[in-house]
JSON list of C-alpha atoms and ligand atoms in Angstrom, two decimals:
[
{"chain": "A", "resi": 1, "resn": "MET", "atom": "CA", "xyz": [0.02, -0.14, 0.17]},
{"chain": "A", "resi": 2, "resn": "SER", "atom": "CA", "xyz": [1.33, 3.23, -1.38]},
{"chain": "A", "resi": 3, "resn": "GLN", "atom": "CA", "xyz": [2.88, 5.62, 1.41]},
{"chain": "A", "resi": 4, "resn": "ASN", "atom": "CA", "xyz": [2.19, 8.53, -0.96]},
{"chain": "A", "resi": 5, "resn": "GLU", "atom": "CA", "xyz": [-1.52, 8.47, -1.05]},
{"chain": "A", "resi": 6, "resn": "ARG", "atom": "CA", "xyz": [-3.76, 12.09, -0.88]},
{"chain": "A", "resi": 7, "resn": "THR", "atom": "CA", "xyz": [-6.51, 13.02, 0.66]},
{"chain": "A", "resi": 8, "resn": "PHE", "atom": "CA", "xyz": [-8.14, 16.43, 0.56]},
{"chain": "A", "resi": 9, "resn": "ILE", "atom": "CA", "xyz": [-9.77, 17.48, 3.82]},
{"chain": "A", "resi": 10, "resn": "ALA", "atom": "CA", "xyz": [-11.42, 20.45, 4.56]},
{"chain": "A", "resi": 11, "resn": "VAL", "atom": "CA", "xyz": [-12.48, 22.31, 7.83]},
{"chain": "A", "resi": 12, "resn": "LYS", "atom": "CA", "xyz": [-15.99, 23.88, 6.87]},
{"chain": "A", "resi": 13, "resn": "PRO", "atom": "CA", "xyz": [-17.02, 27.46, 7.59]},
{"chain": "A", "resi": 14, "resn": "ASP", "atom": "CA", "xyz": [-18.61, 25.74, 10.88]},
{"chain": "A", "resi": 15, "resn": "GLY", "atom": "CA", "xyz": [-15.86, 24.32, 12.24]},
{"chain": "A", "resi": 16, "resn": "VAL", "atom": "CA", "xyz": [-13.16, 27.23, 11.63]},
{"chain": "A", "resi": 17, "resn": "GLN", "atom": "CA", "xyz": [-15.50, 29.29, 13.59]},
{"chain": "A", "resi": 18, "resn": "ARG", "atom": "CA", "xyz": [-15.85, 26.97, 16.28]},
{"chain": "A", "resi": 19, "resn": "GLY", "atom": "CA", "xyz": [-12.41, 26.88, 17.21]},
{"chain": "A", "resi": 20, "resn": "LEU", "atom": "CA", "xyz": [-12.10, 23.35, 15.91]},
{"chain": "A", "resi": 21, "resn": "VAL", "atom": "CA", "xyz": [-9.28, 23.73, 13.82]},
{"chain": "A", "resi": 22, "resn": "PRO", "atom": "CA", "xyz": [-6.29, 22.75, 16.09]},
{"chain": "A", "resi": 23, "resn": "GLU", "atom": "CA", "xyz": [-8.37, 19.52, 17.22]},
{"chain": "A", "resi": 24, "resn": "ILE", "atom": "CA", "xyz": [-9.03, 18.37, 13.62]},
{"chain": "A", "resi": 25, "resn": "LEU", "atom": "CA", "xyz": [-5.37, 18.90, 12.78]},
{"chain": "A", "resi": 26, "resn": "SER", "atom": "CA", "xyz": [-3.94, 16.90, 15.54]},
{"chain": "A", "resi": 27, "resn": "ARG", "atom": "CA", "xyz": [-6.34, 14.17, 14.76]},
{"chain": "A", "resi": 28, "resn": "PHE", "atom": "CA", "xyz": [-4.50, 13.61, 11.33]},
{"chain": "A", "resi": 29, "resn": "TRP", "atom": "CA", "xyz": [-1.12, 14.37, 12.56]},
{"chain": "A", "resi": 30, "resn": "ASN", "atom": "CA", "xyz": [-1.57, 12.03, 15.68]},
{"chain": "A", "resi": 31, "resn": "LYS", "atom": "CA", "xyz": [-2.09, 9.23, 13.76]},
{"chain": "A", "resi": 32, "resn": "GLY", "atom": "CA", "xyz": [0.67, 10.15, 11.52]},
{"chain": "A", "resi": 33, "resn": "TYR", "atom": "CA", "xyz": [-0.32, 11.41, 8.26]},
{"chain": "A", "resi": 34, "resn": "LYS", "atom": "CA", "xyz": [1.62, 13.92, 6.83]},
{"chain": "A", "resi": 35, "resn": "LEU", "atom": "CA", "xyz": [0.14, 17.63, 5.78]},
{"chain": "A", "resi": 36, "resn": "VAL", "atom": "CA", "xyz": [1.09, 18.52, 2.66]},
{"chain": "A", "resi": 37, "resn": "ALA", "atom": "CA", "xyz": [-0.57, 21.47, 1.95]},
{"chain": "A", "resi": 38, "resn": "ILE", "atom": "CA", "xyz": [-2.69, 24.20, 3.81]},
{"chain": "A", "resi": 39, "resn": "LYS", "atom": "CA", "xyz": [-4.55, 27.43, 3.54]},
{"chain": "A", "resi": 40, "resn": "LEU", "atom": "CA", "xyz": [-7.84, 29.37, 4.80]},
{"chain": "A", "resi": 41, "resn": "THR", "atom": "CA", "xyz": [-9.70, 30.74, 2.42]},
{"chain": "A", "resi": 42, "resn": "LEU", "atom": "CA", "xyz": [-12.81, 31.62, 1.27]},
{"chain": "A", "resi": 43, "resn": "ALA", "atom": "CA", "xyz": [-14.67, 29.19, -1.87]},
{"chain": "A", "resi": 44, "resn": "ASN", "atom": "CA", "xyz": [-16.81, 31.03, -4.42]},
{"chain": "A", "resi": 45, "resn": "GLU", "atom": "CA", "xyz": [-19.34, 29.66, -6.47]},
{"chain": "A", "resi": 46, "resn": "ASP", "atom": "CA", "xyz": [-17.94, 28.37, -9.37]},
{"chain": "A", "resi": 47, "resn": "LEU", "atom": "CA", "xyz": [-15.03, 26.17, -7.20]},
{"chain": "A", "resi": 48, "resn": "LEU", "atom": "CA", "xyz": [-17.80, 24.24, -4.93]},
{"chain": "A", "resi": 49, "resn": "ARG", "atom": "CA", "xyz": [-20.62, 23.47, -7.70]},
{"chain": "A", "resi": 50, "resn": "GLU", "atom": "CA", "xyz": [-17.14, 21.91, -9.40]},
{"chain": "A", "resi": 51, "resn": "HIS", "atom": "CA", "xyz": [-16.15, 20.23, -5.64]},
{"chain": "A", "resi": 52, "resn": "TYR", "atom": "CA", "xyz": [-19.99, 18.88, -5.43]},
{"chain": "A", "resi": 53, "resn": "ALA", "atom": "CA", "xyz": [-20.90, 18.69, -9.31]},
{"chain": "A", "resi": 54, "resn": "ASP", "atom": "CA", "xyz": [-22.54, 15.25, -8.06]},
{"chain": "A", "resi": 55, "resn": "LEU", "atom": "CA", "xyz": [-25.46, 16.60, -5.61]},
{"chain": "A", "resi": 56, "resn": "THR", "atom": "CA", "xyz": [-26.12, 20.21, -7.51]},
{"chain": "A", "resi": 57, "resn": "SER", "atom": "CA", "xyz": [-29.16, 18.68, -8.56]},
{"chain": "A", "resi": 58, "resn": "LYS", "atom": "CA", "xyz": [-30.12, 17.57, -4.75]},
{"chain": "A", "resi": 59, "resn": "PRO", "atom": "CA", "xyz": [-32.88, 19.64, -2.71]},
{"chain": "A", "resi": 60, "resn": "PHE", "atom": "CA", "xyz": [-30.25, 20.39, -0.40]},
{"chain": "A", "resi": 61, "resn": "PHE", "atom": "CA", "xyz": [-27.90, 22.02, -2.28]},
{"chain": "A", "resi": 62, "resn": "PRO", "atom": "CA", "xyz": [-28.74, 25.31, -2.10]},
{"chain": "A", "resi": 63, "resn": "SER", "atom": "CA", "xyz": [-28.50, 25.32, 1.31]},
{"chain": "A", "resi": 64, "resn": "LEU", "atom": "CA", "xyz": [-24.89, 24.01, 1.18]},
{"chain": "A", "resi": 65, "resn": "LEU", "atom": "CA", "xyz": [-23.93, 26.82, -1.02]},
{"chain": "A", "resi": 66, "resn": "SER", "atom": "CA", "xyz": [-24.64, 29.10, 1.26]},
{"chain": "A", "resi": 67, "resn": "TYR", "atom": "CA", "xyz": [-23.03, 27.14, 4.47]},
{"chain": "A", "resi": 68, "resn": "MET", "atom": "CA", "xyz": [-20.02, 26.85, 2.24]},
{"chain": "A", "resi": 69, "resn": "LEU", "atom": "CA", "xyz": [-19.63, 30.38, 1.56]},
{"chain": "A", "resi": 70, "resn": "SER", "atom": "CA", "xyz": [-20.47, 31.77, 4.93]},
{"chain": "A", "resi": 71, "resn": "GLY", "atom": "CA", "xyz": [-17.56, 31.87, 5.77]},
{"chain": "A", "resi": 72, "resn": "PRO", "atom": "CA", "xyz": [-13.55, 30.60, 5.39]},
{"chain": "A", "resi": 73, "resn": "VAL", "atom": "CA", "xyz": [-12.80, 27.10, 4.62]},
{"chain": "A", "resi": 74, "resn": "LEU", "atom": "CA", "xyz": [-9.05, 25.29, 6.18]},
{"chain": "A", "resi": 75, "resn": "ALA", "atom": "CA", "xyz": [-8.13, 23.09, 2.84]},
{"chain": "A", "resi": 76, "resn": "THR", "atom": "CA", "xyz": [-5.42, 20.76, 3.78]},
{"chain": "A", "resi": 77, "resn": "VAL", "atom": "CA", "xyz": [-4.37, 17.74, 1.84]},
{"chain": "A", "resi": 78, "resn": "TRP", "atom": "CA", "xyz": [-2.88, 15.20, 3.68]},
{"chain": "A", "resi": 79, "resn": "GLU", "atom": "CA", "xyz": [-0.74, 12.11, 2.79]},
{"chain": "A", "resi": 80, "resn": "GLY", "atom": "CA", "xyz": [0.02, 8.83, 3.80]},
{"chain": "A", "resi": 81, "resn": "LYS", "atom": "CA", "xyz": [-1.08, 5.15, 3.57]},
{"chain": "A", "resi": 82, "resn": "ASP", "atom": "CA", "xyz": [-4.50, 4.07, 3.06]},
{"chain": "A", "resi": 83, "resn": "VAL", "atom": "CA", "xyz": [-5.28, 8.29, 3.72]},
{"chain": "A", "resi": 84, "resn": "VAL", "atom": "CA", "xyz": [-8.24, 8.41, 2.14]},
{"chain": "A", "resi": 85, "resn": "LYS", "atom": "CA", "xyz": [-10.30, 5.94, 3.50]},
{"chain": "A", "resi": 86, "resn": "GLN", "atom": "CA", "xyz": [-8.48, 6.24, 7.32]},
{"chain": "A", "resi": 87, "resn": "GLY", "atom": "CA", "xyz": [-9.48, 9.69, 6.41]},
{"chain": "A", "resi": 88, "resn": "ARG", "atom": "CA", "xyz": [-13.24, 8.69, 6.10]},
{"chain": "A", "resi": 89, "resn": "VAL", "atom": "CA", "xyz": [-13.28, 6.62, 9.55]},
{"chain": "A", "resi": 90, "resn": "LEU", "atom": "CA", "xyz": [-11.60, 9.67, 11.36]},
{"chain": "A", "resi": 91, "resn": "LEU", "atom": "CA", "xyz": [-14.61, 12.23, 9.95]},
{"chain": "A", "resi": 92, "resn": "GLY", "atom": "CA", "xyz": [-17.36, 9.65, 10.41]},
{"chain": "A", "resi": 93, "resn": "ALA", "atom": "CA", "xyz": [-20.53, 9.49, 8.62]},
{"chain": "A", "resi": 94, "resn": "THR", "atom": "CA", "xyz": [-22.08, 11.95, 6.46]},
{"chain": "A", "resi": 95, "resn": "ASN", "atom": "CA", "xyz": [-25.23, 12.46, 9.09]},
{"chain": "A", "resi": 96, "resn": "PRO", "atom": "CA", "xyz": [-23.42, 13.28, 12.78]},
{"chain": "A", "resi": 97, "resn": "LEU", "atom": "CA", "xyz": [-25.78, 11.83, 14.42]},
{"chain": "A", "resi": 98, "resn": "ALA", "atom": "CA", "xyz": [-25.03, 8.47, 12.32]},
{"chain": "A", "resi": 99, "resn": "SER", "atom": "CA", "xyz": [-21.24, 8.81, 13.52]},
{"chain": "A", "resi": 100, "resn": "ALA", "atom": "CA", "xyz": [-19.47, 6.89, 16.33]},
{"chain": "A", "resi": 101, "resn": "PRO", "atom": "CA", "xyz": [-18.21, 8.90, 19.11]},
{"chain": "A", "resi": 102, "resn": "GLY", "atom": "CA", "xyz": [-14.48, 8.95, 18.82]},
{"chain": "A", "resi": 103, "resn": "THR", "atom": "CA", "xyz": [-15.36, 10.49, 15.27]},
{"chain": "A", "resi": 104, "resn": "ILE", "atom": "CA", "xyz": [-14.85, 13.94, 14.38]},
{"chain": "A", "resi": 105, "resn": "ARG", "atom": "CA", "xyz": [-18.26, 14.83, 13.54]},
{"chain": "A", "resi": 106, "resn": "GLY", "atom": "CA", "xyz": [-19.52, 12.36, 16.23]},
{"chain": "A", "resi": 107, "resn": "ASP", "atom": "CA", "xyz": [-17.77, 14.11, 18.57]},
{"chain": "A", "resi": 108, "resn": "PHE", "atom": "CA", "xyz": [-18.49, 17.75, 17.58]},
{"chain": "A", "resi": 109, "resn": "ALA", "atom": "CA", "xyz": [-21.38, 17.38, 15.00]},
{"chain": "A", "resi": 110, "resn": "VAL", "atom": "CA", "xyz": [-25.35, 17.13, 15.48]},
{"chain": "A", "resi": 111, "resn": "ASP", "atom": "CA", "xyz": [-26.78, 18.11, 11.91]},
{"chain": "A", "resi": 112, "resn": "MET", "atom": "CA", "xyz": [-25.63, 17.15, 8.37]},
{"chain": "A", "resi": 113, "resn": "GLY", "atom": "CA", "xyz": [-25.79, 20.64, 7.22]},
{"chain": "A", "resi": 114, "resn": "ARG", "atom": "CA", "xyz": [-23.40, 21.28, 9.99]},
{"chain": "A", "resi": 115, "resn": "ASN", "atom": "CA", "xyz": [-20.87, 18.68, 9.60]},
{"chain": "A", "resi": 116, "resn": "ILE", "atom": "CA", "xyz": [-18.07, 20.36, 10.05]},
{"chain": "A", "resi": 117, "resn": "ILE", "atom": "CA", "xyz": [-15.18, 18.54, 7.97]},
{"chain": "A", "resi": 118, "resn": "HIS", "atom": "CA", "xyz": [-14.86, 17.52, 4.82]},
{"chain": "A", "resi": 119, "resn": "GLY", "atom": "CA", "xyz": [-13.26, 14.70, 3.12]},
{"chain": "A", "resi": 120, "resn": "SER", "atom": "CA", "xyz": [-12.34, 13.09, -0.17]},
{"chain": "A", "resi": 121, "resn": "ASP", "atom": "CA", "xyz": [-14.00, 9.61, -1.11]},
{"chain": "A", "resi": 122, "resn": "SER", "atom": "CA", "xyz": [-11.80, 7.86, -3.41]},
{"chain": "A", "resi": 123, "resn": "VAL", "atom": "CA", "xyz": [-8.40, 8.41, -4.93]},
{"chain": "A", "resi": 124, "resn": "GLU", "atom": "CA", "xyz": [-10.01, 9.37, -7.77]},
{"chain": "A", "resi": 125, "resn": "SER", "atom": "CA", "xyz": [-12.27, 12.68, -5.70]},
{"chain": "A", "resi": 126, "resn": "ALA", "atom": "CA", "xyz": [-9.30, 13.47, -4.14]},
{"chain": "A", "resi": 127, "resn": "GLU", "atom": "CA", "xyz": [-7.15, 14.06, -7.10]},
{"chain": "A", "resi": 128, "resn": "LYS", "atom": "CA", "xyz": [-9.99, 15.93, -8.68]},
{"chain": "A", "resi": 129, "resn": "GLU", "atom": "CA", "xyz": [-10.28, 18.27, -5.00]},
{"chain": "A", "resi": 130, "resn": "ILE", "atom": "CA", "xyz": [-7.25, 18.66, -4.73]},
{"chain": "A", "resi": 131, "resn": "GLY", "atom": "CA", "xyz": [-6.46, 19.97, -8.04]},
{"chain": "A", "resi": 132, "resn": "LEU", "atom": "CA", "xyz": [-9.62, 22.47, -7.49]},
{"chain": "A", "resi": 133, "resn": "TRP", "atom": "CA", "xyz": [-8.62, 23.71, -4.18]},
{"chain": "A", "resi": 134, "resn": "PHE", "atom": "CA", "xyz": [-4.62, 23.98, -4.57]},
{"chain": "A", "resi": 135, "resn": "LYS", "atom": "CA", "xyz": [-2.05, 24.94, -6.78]},
{"chain": "A", "resi": 136, "resn": "LYS", "atom": "CA", "xyz": [0.86, 22.35, -7.92]},
{"chain": "A", "resi": 137, "resn": "GLU", "atom": "CA", "xyz": [3.26, 24.35, -6.14]},
{"chain": "A", "resi": 138, "resn": "GLU", "atom": "CA", "xyz": [1.02, 24.90, -2.94]},
{"chain": "A", "resi": 139, "resn": "LEU", "atom": "CA", "xyz": [1.80, 21.28, -2.08]},
{"chain": "A", "resi": 140, "resn": "VAL", "atom": "CA", "xyz": [5.10, 21.23, -0.32]},
{"chain": "A", "resi": 141, "resn": "ASP", "atom": "CA", "xyz": [7.33, 18.36, -0.86]},
{"chain": "A", "resi": 142, "resn": "TYR", "atom": "CA", "xyz": [9.57, 17.55, 2.20]},
{"chain": "A", "resi": 143, "resn": "LYS", "atom": "CA", "xyz": [10.43, 14.43, 4.64]},
{"chain": "A", "resi": 144, "resn": "PRO", "atom": "CA", "xyz": [8.71, 14.28, 8.00]},
{"chain": "A", "resi": 145, "resn": "THR", "atom": "CA", "xyz": [11.72, 13.35, 10.46]},
{"chain": "A", "resi": 146, "resn": "LEU", "atom": "CA", "xyz": [9.39, 10.93, 12.43]},
{"chain": "A", "resi": 147, "resn": "THR", "atom": "CA", "xyz": [8.59, 8.98, 9.25]},
{"chain": "A", "resi": 148, "resn": "SER", "atom": "CA", "xyz": [11.00, 5.74, 10.54]},
{"chain": "A", "resi": 149, "resn": "TRP", "atom": "CA", "xyz": [8.43, 6.24, 13.58]},
{"chain": "A", "resi": 150, "resn": "ILE", "atom": "CA", "xyz": [5.30, 5.40, 12.13]},
{"chain": "A", "resi": 151, "resn": "TYR", "atom": "CA", "xyz": [6.02, 3.36, 9.29]},
{"chain": "A", "resi": 152, "resn": "GLU", "atom": "CA", "xyz": [8.27, -0.35, 9.70]},
{"chain": "B", "resi": 201, "resn": "LIG", "atom": "P1", "xyz": [-19.95, 13.76, 2.56]},
{"chain": "B", "resi": 201, "resn": "LIG", "atom": "O1", "xyz": [-19.33, 14.87, 3.12]},
{"chain": "B", "resi": 201, "resn": "LIG", "atom": "O2", "xyz": [-19.78, 12.83, 3.71]},
{"chain": "B", "resi": 201, "resn": "LIG", "atom": "O3", "xyz": [-19.04, 13.05, 1.76]},
{"chain": "B", "resi": 201, "resn": "LIG", "atom": "P2", "xyz": [-22.11, 14.07, 0.49]},
{"chain": "B", "resi": 201, "resn": "LIG", "atom": "O4", "xyz": [-20.79, 14.12, -0.54]},
{"chain": "B", "resi": 201, "resn": "LIG", "atom": "O5", "xyz": [-23.01, 12.91, 0.42]},
{"chain": "B", "resi": 201, "resn": "LIG", "atom": "O6", "xyz": [-21.65, 13.17, 1.90]},
{"chain": "B", "resi": 201, "resn": "LIG", "atom": "O7", "xyz": [-22.69, 15.30, 0.79]},
{"chain": "B", "resi": 201, "resn": "LIG", "atom": "C1", "xyz": [-21.91, 17.17, 1.20]},
{"chain": "B", "resi": 201, "resn": "LIG", "atom": "C2", "xyz": [-22.67, 17.23, 2.31]},
{"chain": "B", "resi": 201, "resn": "LIG", "atom": "O8", "xyz": [-23.42, 17.76, 1.65]},
{"chain": "B", "resi": 201, "resn": "LIG", "atom": "C3", "xyz": [-22.25, 16.76, 3.41]},
{"chain": "B", "resi": 201, "resn": "LIG", "atom": "O9", "xyz": [-21.65, 16.46, 3.87]},
{"chain": "B", "resi": 201, "resn": "LIG", "atom": "C4", "xyz": [-23.55, 17.66, 3.96]},
{"chain": "B", "resi": 201, "resn": "LIG", "atom": "O10", "xyz": [-22.66, 18.91, 4.56]},
{"chain": "B", "resi": 201, "resn": "LIG", "atom": "C5", "xyz": [-24.75, 17.84, 2.85]},
{"chain": "B", "resi": 201, "resn": "LIG", "atom": "N1", "xyz": [-25.61, 17.28, 3.11]},
{"chain": "B", "resi": 201, "resn": "LIG", "atom": "C6", "xyz": [-25.62, 15.70, 2.12]},
{"chain": "B", "resi": 201, "resn": "LIG", "atom": "N2", "xyz": [-26.63, 15.02, 2.65]},
{"chain": "B", "resi": 201, "resn": "LIG", "atom": "C7", "xyz": [-27.34, 15.93, 3.26]},
{"chain": "B", "resi": 201, "resn": "LIG", "atom": "C8", "xyz": [-28.74, 16.12, 3.30]},
{"chain": "B", "resi": 201, "resn": "LIG", "atom": "N3", "xyz": [-29.51, 15.14, 3.40]},
{"chain": "B", "resi": 201, "resn": "LIG", "atom": "N4", "xyz": [-29.01, 17.33, 4.39]},
{"chain": "B", "resi": 201, "resn": "LIG", "atom": "C9", "xyz": [-28.80, 18.15, 4.20]},
{"chain": "B", "resi": 201, "resn": "LIG", "atom": "N5", "xyz": [-27.10, 18.33, 4.19]},
{"chain": "B", "resi": 201, "resn": "LIG", "atom": "C10", "xyz": [-26.41, 17.64, 3.56]}
]
């Protein structure tokens, strides 16, 4: 399994405003994943229509748009073994009420429309989302000193 797999994780406006950024970064960091890119940014409608292309016809799409435009988003890229799938495990289910305690949504959220965090659901969507939110030069190439303590 590749240690170079990448996923796109974004703290949504409610997660940023609620001060959950340090907690969320810690969970990925403490697990052993490598931070490759990070920026606080305001989304725009065009970006969100591409990001959520498969949801534009859903009845909740207009409220999803205004939710995601309601404040800054912390966009991040993480790298490591099985990080796409494991990232979704760390997040919990889309519906926070169906998320187990110990997951980010299970610990910190109640409503689907305020579920504080996004994570790519496949390697393919991760590639697409990383390309949408980041320029190539914003992805940082470095070797964390802890690597040999995390991978055997
Ligand atoms: P996920 O973010 O877990 O991958 P989806 O891609 O299905 O879930 O949906 C994107 C986002 O749209 C969700 O995280 C949630 O904020 C919102 N959403 C999804 N389904 C609903 C719904 N039925 N009602 C309100 N908001 C929803």
